[in-house]
Amino acid sequence: MLTSFSVTGGTSSEDLAKKIAKKLKSKFIKCELRVFPDGESKITLAGIPKGKVIVVQSIYPPVDSNLIRALSLVSQARKNSSQVYVVIPYLGYARQDRAFLPGEIITMDLVAKMFKAAGASKIIVVDIHSMIALDHLQIPATNISAVGELVKYFKKLKLKDPLVVSPDKGGIERAKHFAKNFGTDFIHLEKHRDRKTGEVTIKSTNYHEVNGRDVVLVDDMISTGGSIMKAAQYLKKQKCGKVYACCTHALLIGDAEKKLKKAGVTKIISTNSIPCKTNTVDLSPIIVKAIV
Ligand code: R5P
């Protein structure tokens, strides 16, 4: 018997949406997407959403197109339901949560307003870039952590005296949480990013703990791969063992994968918040828990 949910997913998250629908024993409504020659998205839903509607859509590249598609789905769902839950496993624009340089626009604030205006009643995100970004959302919002699921995967690997490493101070809590679940210790590196050029440097921290140990570099996302590449190069110089790159959101822009391989990364492990070949960890169980 069907529950009172119906689930739809933008084409950027269709597989994950289907998994969520299956676990909720709910109807999955397919979304057909046509992109006009000028770039506009034309969406057609293959059914009428009923009951509580779950819209699943990650906002990864093309970010602006996927954002408008998510908003369109929410707006359509709202016409048929007063309860529209929006699952945005990867929330693009969350890094624009504050102004770092004078004149910078906090676009996350606008994104939050748009979801409210479109009719979202609740938003569920996974490992959002920062709690400041979450605070911009003006409706009930839950951030769930993929760390537990990622650790389950790492527990199956036979790592040598593993050490969890955050490439920067901002990731300390994540690394701490990961290390605690994994039953090991953690350190963080000192990353500096040039706000104008985006170039990343890792400051020497004189850590000796890494010698001979397999390392799990943990971050919320890998975008260009610059942060993990520099961190891996630094750790290799310190004579660590194997380096694993672990993230929730693998954007892997351009030649990021190649760069990481060249820097000595043995394997990249990510979740299915963004469909790509490094997806090893399925988020549907923890998303369903957050919905019901
Ligand atoms: C930054 O604070 C984030 O946590 C990630 O470290 C960053 O966004 C990764 O970007 P990239 O792969 O381009 O260095």
Short mmCIF file of C-alpha atoms and ligand atoms in Angstrom, two decimals:
data_model
loop_
_atom_site.label_atom_id
_atom_site.label_comp_id
_atom_site.label_asym_id
_atom_site.label_seq_id
_atom_site.Cartn_x
_atom_site.Cartn_y
_atom_site.Cartn_z
CA MET A 1 0.00 0.00 0.00
CA LEU A 2 1.29 3.47 -0.87
CA THR A 3 2.08 5.86 1.96
CA SER A 4 1.04 9.48 1.82
CA PHE A 5 4.26 10.57 0.10
CA SER A 6 5.00 11.16 -3.53
CA VAL A 7 8.55 11.67 -4.64
CA THR A 8 9.87 13.49 -7.65
CA GLY A 9 13.40 14.23 -8.60
CA GLY A 10 15.01 16.54 -11.03
CA THR A 11 17.14 14.82 -13.64
CA SER A 12 20.24 15.80 -11.61
CA SER A 13 19.12 13.51 -8.78
CA GLU A 14 16.81 10.97 -10.40
CA ASP A 15 18.58 7.82 -9.15
CA LEU A 16 18.69 9.05 -5.58
CA ALA A 17 15.05 10.17 -5.76
CA LYS A 18 14.02 6.69 -6.97
CA LYS A 19 15.90 5.06 -4.10
CA ILE A 20 14.18 7.40 -1.62
CA ALA A 21 10.75 6.64 -3.15
CA LYS A 22 11.41 2.90 -2.95
CA LYS A 23 12.40 3.10 0.72
CA LEU A 24 9.33 5.23 1.48
CA LYS A 25 7.19 2.76 -0.52
CA SER A 26 5.92 5.80 -2.38
CA LYS A 27 5.09 6.77 -5.91
CA PHE A 28 7.98 8.14 -7.96
CA ILE A 29 6.96 10.81 -10.45
CA LYS A 30 9.35 11.12 -13.33
CA CYS A 31 10.42 14.54 -14.45
CA GLU A 32 11.12 15.07 -18.12
CA LEU A 33 13.56 17.80 -19.00
CA ARG A 34 14.01 19.59 -22.30
CA VAL A 35 16.62 22.28 -22.65
CA PHE A 36 15.75 24.83 -25.30
CA PRO A 37 18.48 26.06 -27.66
CA ASP A 38 18.72 29.31 -25.64
CA GLY A 39 19.38 27.37 -22.43
CA GLU A 40 15.92 27.57 -20.84
CA SER A 41 14.74 24.44 -19.01
CA LYS A 42 11.32 23.01 -19.84
CA ILE A 43 10.10 20.53 -17.24
CA THR A 44 7.17 18.16 -17.57
CA LEU A 45 6.06 15.95 -14.71
CA ALA A 46 4.76 12.53 -15.68
CA GLY A 47 2.09 12.56 -12.97
CA ILE A 48 0.38 14.65 -10.32
CA PRO A 49 2.16 14.76 -6.95
CA LYS A 50 -0.16 13.95 -4.05
CA GLY A 51 0.10 13.86 -0.28
CA LYS A 52 3.38 15.09 1.16
CA VAL A 53 5.60 15.78 -1.81
CA ILE A 54 9.33 15.16 -1.67
CA VAL A 55 11.33 17.02 -4.30
CA VAL A 56 14.89 15.75 -4.66
CA GLN A 57 17.38 17.86 -6.55
CA SER A 58 21.04 18.56 -5.92
CA ILE A 59 22.27 21.92 -7.07
CA TYR A 60 25.51 21.09 -8.82
CA PRO A 61 26.79 22.21 -12.23
CA PRO A 62 25.10 23.61 -14.20
CA VAL A 63 24.30 25.24 -10.85
CA ASP A 64 21.99 28.02 -12.01
CA SER A 65 20.03 25.68 -14.29
CA ASN A 66 19.65 23.05 -11.56
CA LEU A 67 18.59 25.76 -9.13
CA ILE A 68 15.79 27.02 -11.38
CA ARG A 69 14.74 23.40 -12.06
CA ALA A 70 14.53 22.71 -8.31
CA LEU A 71 12.49 25.88 -7.77
CA SER A 72 10.16 24.98 -10.64
CA LEU A 73 9.54 21.51 -9.18
CA VAL A 74 8.83 22.98 -5.75
CA SER A 75 6.45 25.55 -7.18
CA GLN A 76 4.56 22.88 -9.17
CA ALA A 77 4.42 20.54 -6.16
CA ARG A 78 3.01 23.34 -4.02
CA LYS A 79 0.03 23.64 -6.38
CA ASN A 80 -1.03 20.13 -5.34
CA SER A 81 0.20 19.90 -1.77
CA SER A 82 0.60 22.10 1.27
CA GLN A 83 3.58 20.01 2.41
CA VAL A 84 6.56 20.17 0.11
CA TYR A 85 9.81 18.78 1.47
CA VAL A 86 12.84 19.68 -0.59
CA VAL A 87 15.82 17.37 -0.39
CA ILE A 88 18.89 19.18 -1.68
CA PRO A 89 21.74 16.77 -0.99
CA TYR A 90 24.32 19.20 -2.40
CA LEU A 91 23.31 22.82 -1.97
CA GLY A 92 25.21 24.96 -4.44
CA TYR A 93 25.72 28.57 -3.31
CA ALA A 94 26.18 27.48 0.34
CA ARG A 95 29.79 28.71 0.13
CA GLN A 96 28.46 32.20 -0.56
CA ASP A 97 27.15 32.48 2.97
CA ARG A 98 29.03 35.64 3.96
CA ALA A 99 30.99 38.49 2.41
CA PHE A 100 34.74 37.88 2.53
CA LEU A 101 35.65 40.98 0.51
CA PRO A 102 33.85 44.33 0.46
CA GLY A 103 31.00 44.37 -2.04
CA GLU A 104 30.57 40.59 -2.27
CA ILE A 105 26.93 39.58 -2.49
CA ILE A 106 25.69 36.88 -0.10
CA THR A 107 23.85 34.86 -2.74
CA MET A 108 22.92 32.12 -0.27
CA ASP A 109 20.49 34.58 1.28
CA LEU A 110 18.71 35.04 -2.06
CA VAL A 111 18.63 31.28 -2.70
CA ALA A 112 16.96 30.79 0.70
CA LYS A 113 14.33 33.44 -0.10
CA MET A 114 13.59 31.82 -3.46
CA PHE A 115 12.88 28.39 -1.94
CA LYS A 116 10.51 29.97 0.56
CA ALA A 117 8.75 31.96 -2.17
CA ALA A 118 8.44 28.86 -4.38
CA GLY A 119 6.53 27.11 -1.59
CA ALA A 120 8.96 24.79 0.17
CA SER A 121 7.79 23.83 3.66
CA LYS A 122 10.97 22.08 4.76
CA ILE A 123 14.48 21.69 3.40
CA ILE A 124 16.81 18.75 4.01
CA VAL A 125 20.46 19.17 3.07
CA VAL A 126 23.46 16.91 3.55
CA ASP A 127 26.74 18.16 5.01
CA ILE A 128 26.03 21.76 4.16
CA HIS A 129 29.17 23.84 3.75
CA SER A 130 28.51 25.83 6.94
CA MET A 131 25.91 26.35 9.60
CA ILE A 132 25.85 30.03 8.58
CA ALA A 133 24.52 28.90 5.20
CA LEU A 134 21.84 26.81 6.96
CA ASP A 135 20.80 29.82 9.03
CA HIS A 136 19.94 31.74 5.86
CA LEU A 137 17.12 29.28 5.12
CA GLN A 138 13.92 30.89 6.34
CA ILE A 139 11.87 27.73 6.72
CA PRO A 140 12.49 24.61 8.86
CA ALA A 141 15.75 23.10 7.64
CA THR A 142 17.72 20.02 8.63
CA ASN A 143 21.33 19.31 7.85
CA ILE A 144 22.20 15.63 8.00
CA SER A 145 25.67 14.22 8.17
CA ALA A 146 26.99 11.56 5.82
CA VAL A 147 29.98 10.91 8.08
CA GLY A 148 28.47 7.76 9.68
CA GLU A 149 27.82 6.20 6.25
CA LEU A 150 31.27 7.16 4.95
CA VAL A 151 32.94 5.68 8.02
CA LYS A 152 31.03 2.40 7.50
CA TYR A 153 32.73 2.17 4.10
CA PHE A 154 36.20 2.91 5.49
CA LYS A 155 35.78 0.31 8.23
CA LYS A 156 35.67 -2.33 5.49
CA LEU A 157 39.07 -1.27 4.14
CA LYS A 158 42.18 -2.55 5.85
CA LEU A 159 44.01 0.70 6.47
CA LYS A 160 47.40 0.84 8.15
CA ASP A 161 47.24 2.78 11.43
CA PRO A 162 44.78 5.26 9.87
CA LEU A 163 44.87 8.96 10.58
CA VAL A 164 42.02 11.31 9.71
CA VAL A 165 43.13 14.67 8.32
CA SER A 166 41.15 17.82 7.63
CA PRO A 167 42.81 20.00 4.99
CA ASP A 168 41.82 23.12 6.92
CA LYS A 169 40.70 24.47 10.28
CA GLY A 170 37.12 24.85 9.03
CA GLY A 171 36.82 21.07 8.78
CA ILE A 172 37.97 20.26 12.31
CA GLU A 173 34.52 19.27 13.61
CA ARG A 174 33.92 17.01 10.61
CA ALA A 175 37.33 15.33 10.99
CA LYS A 176 36.79 14.93 14.74
CA HIS A 177 33.38 13.32 14.16
CA PHE A 178 34.83 11.03 11.47
CA ALA A 179 37.82 10.02 13.63
CA LYS A 180 35.61 9.31 16.65
CA ASN A 181 33.34 7.02 14.60
CA PHE A 182 36.34 5.41 12.95
CA GLY A 183 38.06 4.86 16.29
CA THR A 184 41.25 6.75 15.46
CA ASP A 185 42.82 10.19 15.85
CA PHE A 186 42.80 13.26 13.63
CA ILE A 187 44.82 16.33 12.77
CA HIS A 188 44.11 19.39 10.66
CA LEU A 189 46.32 21.23 8.24
CA GLU A 190 46.55 24.99 7.76
CA LYS A 191 45.09 25.88 4.39
CA HIS A 192 45.22 29.33 2.90
CA ARG A 193 43.13 30.29 -0.11
CA ASP A 194 43.82 33.51 -1.96
CA ARG A 195 40.39 35.16 -2.05
CA LYS A 196 41.09 36.76 -5.43
CA THR A 197 42.82 33.99 -7.38
CA GLY A 198 41.41 30.99 -5.48
CA GLU A 199 44.93 29.52 -5.24
CA VAL A 200 45.44 27.15 -2.30
CA THR A 201 48.58 26.78 -0.18
CA ILE A 202 49.15 24.49 2.80
CA LYS A 203 51.31 25.95 5.54
CA SER A 204 53.88 23.66 7.08
CA THR A 205 52.61 22.34 10.37
CA ASN A 206 55.53 20.08 11.29
CA TYR A 207 53.35 17.12 12.09
CA HIS A 208 55.28 13.94 12.69
CA GLU A 209 52.27 11.71 13.37
CA VAL A 210 51.72 10.98 9.69
CA ASN A 211 54.91 9.00 9.12
CA GLY A 212 53.98 5.57 7.69
CA ARG A 213 50.29 5.96 8.44
CA ASP A 214 47.48 5.65 5.91
CA VAL A 215 45.63 8.93 5.73
CA VAL A 216 41.95 9.71 5.16
CA LEU A 217 41.61 13.30 3.98
CA VAL A 218 38.08 14.35 4.87
CA ASP A 219 36.29 17.37 3.37
CA ASP A 220 32.71 18.38 2.70
CA MET A 221 33.38 18.70 -1.01
CA ILE A 222 35.99 18.31 -3.68
CA SER A 223 35.50 20.92 -6.35
CA THR A 224 38.62 21.70 -8.42
CA GLY A 225 40.58 19.30 -6.22
CA GLY A 226 43.05 22.08 -5.31
CA SER A 227 42.63 21.69 -1.52
CA ILE A 228 43.00 17.92 -1.46
CA MET A 229 45.83 17.98 -4.01
CA LYS A 230 47.90 20.39 -1.90
CA ALA A 231 47.10 18.49 1.29
CA ALA A 232 48.05 15.14 -0.31
CA GLN A 233 51.33 16.57 -1.63
CA TYR A 234 52.14 17.92 1.82
CA LEU A 235 51.33 14.63 3.57
CA LYS A 236 53.32 12.61 1.03
CA LYS A 237 56.34 14.83 1.80
CA GLN A 238 55.84 13.88 5.45
CA LYS A 239 56.16 10.23 4.35
CA CYS A 240 52.62 9.10 5.07
CA GLY A 241 51.27 5.79 3.76
CA LYS A 242 48.34 5.65 1.33
CA VAL A 243 46.16 8.74 0.94
CA TYR A 244 42.38 8.37 0.56
CA ALA A 245 40.25 11.39 -0.33
CA CYS A 246 36.83 11.26 1.26
CA CYS A 247 34.07 13.77 0.72
CA THR A 248 30.30 14.02 0.73
CA HIS A 249 30.05 16.02 -2.48
CA ALA A 250 32.33 15.11 -5.37
CA LEU A 251 31.97 17.93 -7.85
CA LEU A 252 35.29 16.99 -9.48
CA ILE A 253 35.44 19.94 -11.83
CA GLY A 254 37.67 19.70 -14.91
CA ASP A 255 40.72 17.52 -14.35
CA ALA A 256 40.29 17.29 -10.56
CA GLU A 257 40.45 13.47 -10.54
CA LYS A 258 43.65 13.45 -12.61
CA LYS A 259 45.23 16.08 -10.33
CA LEU A 260 44.45 14.02 -7.24
CA LYS A 261 45.83 10.84 -8.76
CA LYS A 262 49.02 12.69 -9.70
CA ALA A 263 49.30 14.02 -6.14
CA GLY A 264 49.32 10.42 -4.85
CA VAL A 265 45.68 9.91 -3.87
CA THR A 266 44.92 6.17 -3.98
CA LYS A 267 41.13 6.47 -4.14
CA ILE A 268 38.36 9.09 -3.97
CA ILE A 269 35.29 8.09 -1.99
CA SER A 270 32.11 10.14 -2.09
CA THR A 271 28.35 9.88 -1.66
CA ASN A 272 25.67 9.92 -4.36
CA SER A 273 24.72 13.54 -3.57
CA ILE A 274 26.18 14.20 -7.02
CA PRO A 275 26.09 11.39 -9.58
CA CYS A 276 29.67 10.50 -10.54
CA LYS A 277 31.93 7.49 -10.65
CA THR A 278 33.42 8.00 -7.16
CA ASN A 279 29.97 7.49 -5.56
CA THR A 280 30.37 4.62 -3.19
CA VAL A 281 28.10 5.64 -0.38
CA ASP A 282 24.32 5.81 -0.76
CA LEU A 283 22.58 8.66 1.07
CA SER A 284 19.01 7.35 0.71
CA PRO A 285 18.89 5.56 4.11
CA ILE A 286 19.83 8.68 6.10
CA ILE A 287 17.64 10.96 3.99
CA VAL A 288 14.61 8.70 4.53
CA LYS A 289 15.29 8.70 8.28
CA ALA A 290 15.25 12.51 8.23
CA ILE A 291 11.97 12.58 6.27
CA VAL A 292 9.85 10.22 8.38
C1 R5P B 1 36.23 24.91 1.49
O1 R5P B 1 36.19 25.52 2.54
C2 R5P B 1 35.60 23.57 1.32
O2 R5P B 1 35.41 22.91 2.53
C3 R5P B 1 36.42 22.71 0.37
O3 R5P B 1 37.68 22.47 0.97
C4 R5P B 1 36.64 23.40 -0.95
O4 R5P B 1 35.45 23.96 -1.42
C5 R5P B 1 37.19 22.45 -1.94
O5 R5P B 1 37.40 23.13 -3.14
P1 R5P B 1 38.56 22.72 -4.11
O6 R5P B 1 38.43 21.26 -4.40
O7 R5P B 1 38.32 23.58 -5.33
O8 R5P B 1 39.85 23.07 -3.44
#
